[in-house]
Amino acid sequence: MSQPTHTRIRMFNTKDTYPNQSLDNDLCQAVRAGNTVYVRGQVGTDFDGNLVGLGDPRAQAEQAMRNVKQLLEEAGSDMSHIVKTTTYLIDPRYREAVYGEVGKWLKGVFPISTGLVVSALGQPQWLMEIDVIAVIPE
């Protein structure tokens, strides 16, 4: 294998993250490639695997954004440098609660965003997921 052209942040294997599924994939929570940071979809689960906000889309969005903030900081960026968000909801009725919470974290940032309603996420208790792309200022 050749030398990586990017930095992997918080590497993990899916067999540890999804013990109820037969998966064995090597992934990471974020990747820093040049001055760009790509953050994996974040849900209402902390980095110890504890779900925050069972049945509460706003609380799950708050935990997801807490994760995003931490990952960006570990990559050398911060919330003010987010350029794009993609938000997934399993129910369109969750839009106001989730977007309201995300908006608190992104006040004054003005990223572009995409929002999708999907039939399900990776675990049945997850109500929302958000991934982001950010930059690291030169």
Coordinates of C-alpha atoms in Angstrom, one line a residue:
M1 CA 0.0 0.0 0.0
S2 CA 1.2 3.5 -0.8
Q3 CA 1.6 6.3 1.8
P4 CA -1.7 7.9 2.7
T5 CA -2.3 11.4 1.3
H6 CA -4.5 12.3 4.3
T7 CA -4.8 12.0 8.0
R8 CA -7.3 9.6 9.5
I9 CA -9.0 10.8 12.8
R10 CA -10.5 8.3 15.3
M11 CA -10.1 5.1 13.3
F12 CA -12.4 2.2 14.2
N13 CA -13.7 -1.1 12.9
T14 CA -17.4 -1.6 12.3
K15 CA -17.4 -4.9 14.2
D16 CA -16.9 -2.9 17.4
T17 CA -19.3 -0.1 16.5
Y18 CA -22.1 -2.4 15.2
P19 CA -21.9 -5.5 17.3
N20 CA -25.4 -6.5 16.3
Q21 CA -24.3 -6.7 12.6
S22 CA -21.7 -8.9 10.9
L23 CA -19.5 -6.1 9.5
D24 CA -15.7 -5.8 9.5
N25 CA -14.8 -2.5 7.8
D26 CA -12.0 -0.2 8.8
L27 CA -13.3 3.4 8.9
C28 CA -12.6 6.6 10.7
Q29 CA -14.7 9.5 12.1
A30 CA -13.0 12.2 10.0
V31 CA -10.4 12.6 7.3
R32 CA -8.1 15.6 6.8
A33 CA -7.0 15.8 3.2
G34 CA -4.9 18.9 2.5
N35 CA -6.9 21.8 4.0
T36 CA -10.2 20.0 3.8
V37 CA -11.9 18.0 6.6
Y38 CA -14.5 15.4 5.8
V39 CA -16.6 14.3 8.9
R40 CA -18.4 11.0 8.8
G41 CA -22.1 11.1 9.4
Q42 CA -22.7 11.8 13.1
V43 CA -25.7 10.7 15.1
G44 CA -26.9 10.9 18.7
T45 CA -24.3 8.6 20.0
D46 CA -21.2 9.8 21.9
F47 CA -17.7 8.4 21.1
D48 CA -18.1 5.8 23.8
G49 CA -21.1 4.3 22.0
N50 CA -23.8 5.7 24.3
L51 CA -27.0 6.9 22.7
V52 CA -28.1 10.3 23.8
G53 CA -31.8 11.2 23.3
L54 CA -33.6 8.0 22.7
G55 CA -36.8 9.1 20.7
D56 CA -35.7 12.8 20.8
P57 CA -34.5 14.1 17.5
R58 CA -33.4 17.5 18.9
A59 CA -31.2 15.8 21.6
Q60 CA -29.7 13.5 19.0
A61 CA -28.9 16.5 16.8
E62 CA -27.3 18.2 19.8
Q63 CA -25.0 15.2 20.4
A64 CA -24.2 14.9 16.7
M65 CA -23.1 18.5 16.6
R66 CA -21.1 18.1 19.8
N67 CA -19.3 15.2 18.0
V68 CA -18.8 17.3 14.8
K69 CA -17.2 20.1 16.9
Q70 CA -14.8 17.8 18.6
L71 CA -13.8 16.0 15.4
L72 CA -13.2 19.3 13.6
E73 CA -11.0 20.6 16.5
E74 CA -9.0 17.3 16.4
A75 CA -8.5 17.9 12.7
G76 CA -7.3 21.5 13.2
S77 CA -10.5 23.2 12.1
D78 CA -13.6 24.5 13.9
M79 CA -17.3 25.0 13.4
S80 CA -16.8 28.4 11.8
H81 CA -15.0 26.7 8.9
I82 CA -17.9 24.3 7.9
V83 CA -18.7 24.8 4.2
K84 CA -21.3 22.0 3.6
T85 CA -23.7 20.0 5.7
T86 CA -25.8 17.0 4.7
T87 CA -28.6 16.1 7.1
Y88 CA -30.6 12.9 7.0
L89 CA -34.0 12.5 8.8
I90 CA -36.1 9.4 9.1
D91 CA -39.3 11.5 9.5
P92 CA -40.0 14.9 7.9
R93 CA -41.7 16.0 11.1
Y94 CA -38.3 16.0 12.8
R95 CA -37.0 18.8 10.5
E96 CA -37.9 21.7 12.8
A97 CA -36.3 20.2 15.9
V98 CA -33.2 19.0 14.2
Y99 CA -32.6 22.0 12.0
G100 CA -33.3 24.3 14.9
E101 CA -30.6 22.6 17.0
V102 CA -28.1 22.5 14.1
G103 CA -28.8 26.1 13.4
K104 CA -27.7 27.1 16.9
W105 CA -24.3 25.5 16.3
L106 CA -23.9 27.2 12.9
K107 CA -25.2 30.7 13.6
G108 CA -23.2 33.1 11.5
V109 CA -21.4 30.3 9.5
F110 CA -23.6 30.2 6.4
P111 CA -22.7 26.8 4.9
I112 CA -24.5 25.2 2.0
S113 CA -26.7 22.4 3.1
T114 CA -28.6 19.4 1.8
G115 CA -31.4 17.8 3.7
L116 CA -32.8 14.4 3.0
V117 CA -35.6 12.2 4.4
V118 CA -34.7 8.6 4.3
S119 CA -36.5 5.4 5.3
A120 CA -33.9 4.4 7.9
L121 CA -30.4 4.9 9.2
G122 CA -27.8 2.4 10.3
Q123 CA -29.5 1.6 13.6
P124 CA -33.2 1.7 14.4
Q125 CA -32.9 4.2 17.3
W126 CA -31.1 6.8 15.2
L127 CA -33.6 9.6 14.1
M128 CA -31.1 11.9 12.3
E129 CA -27.6 12.0 11.0
I130 CA -25.4 14.8 9.8
D131 CA -22.1 14.9 7.9
V132 CA -20.0 18.0 7.2
I133 CA -17.2 19.2 5.1
A134 CA -15.0 22.0 6.5
V135 CA -11.7 23.7 5.7
I136 CA -8.7 24.6 7.6
P137 CA -7.7 28.2 7.0
E138 CA -4.3 28.7 5.5

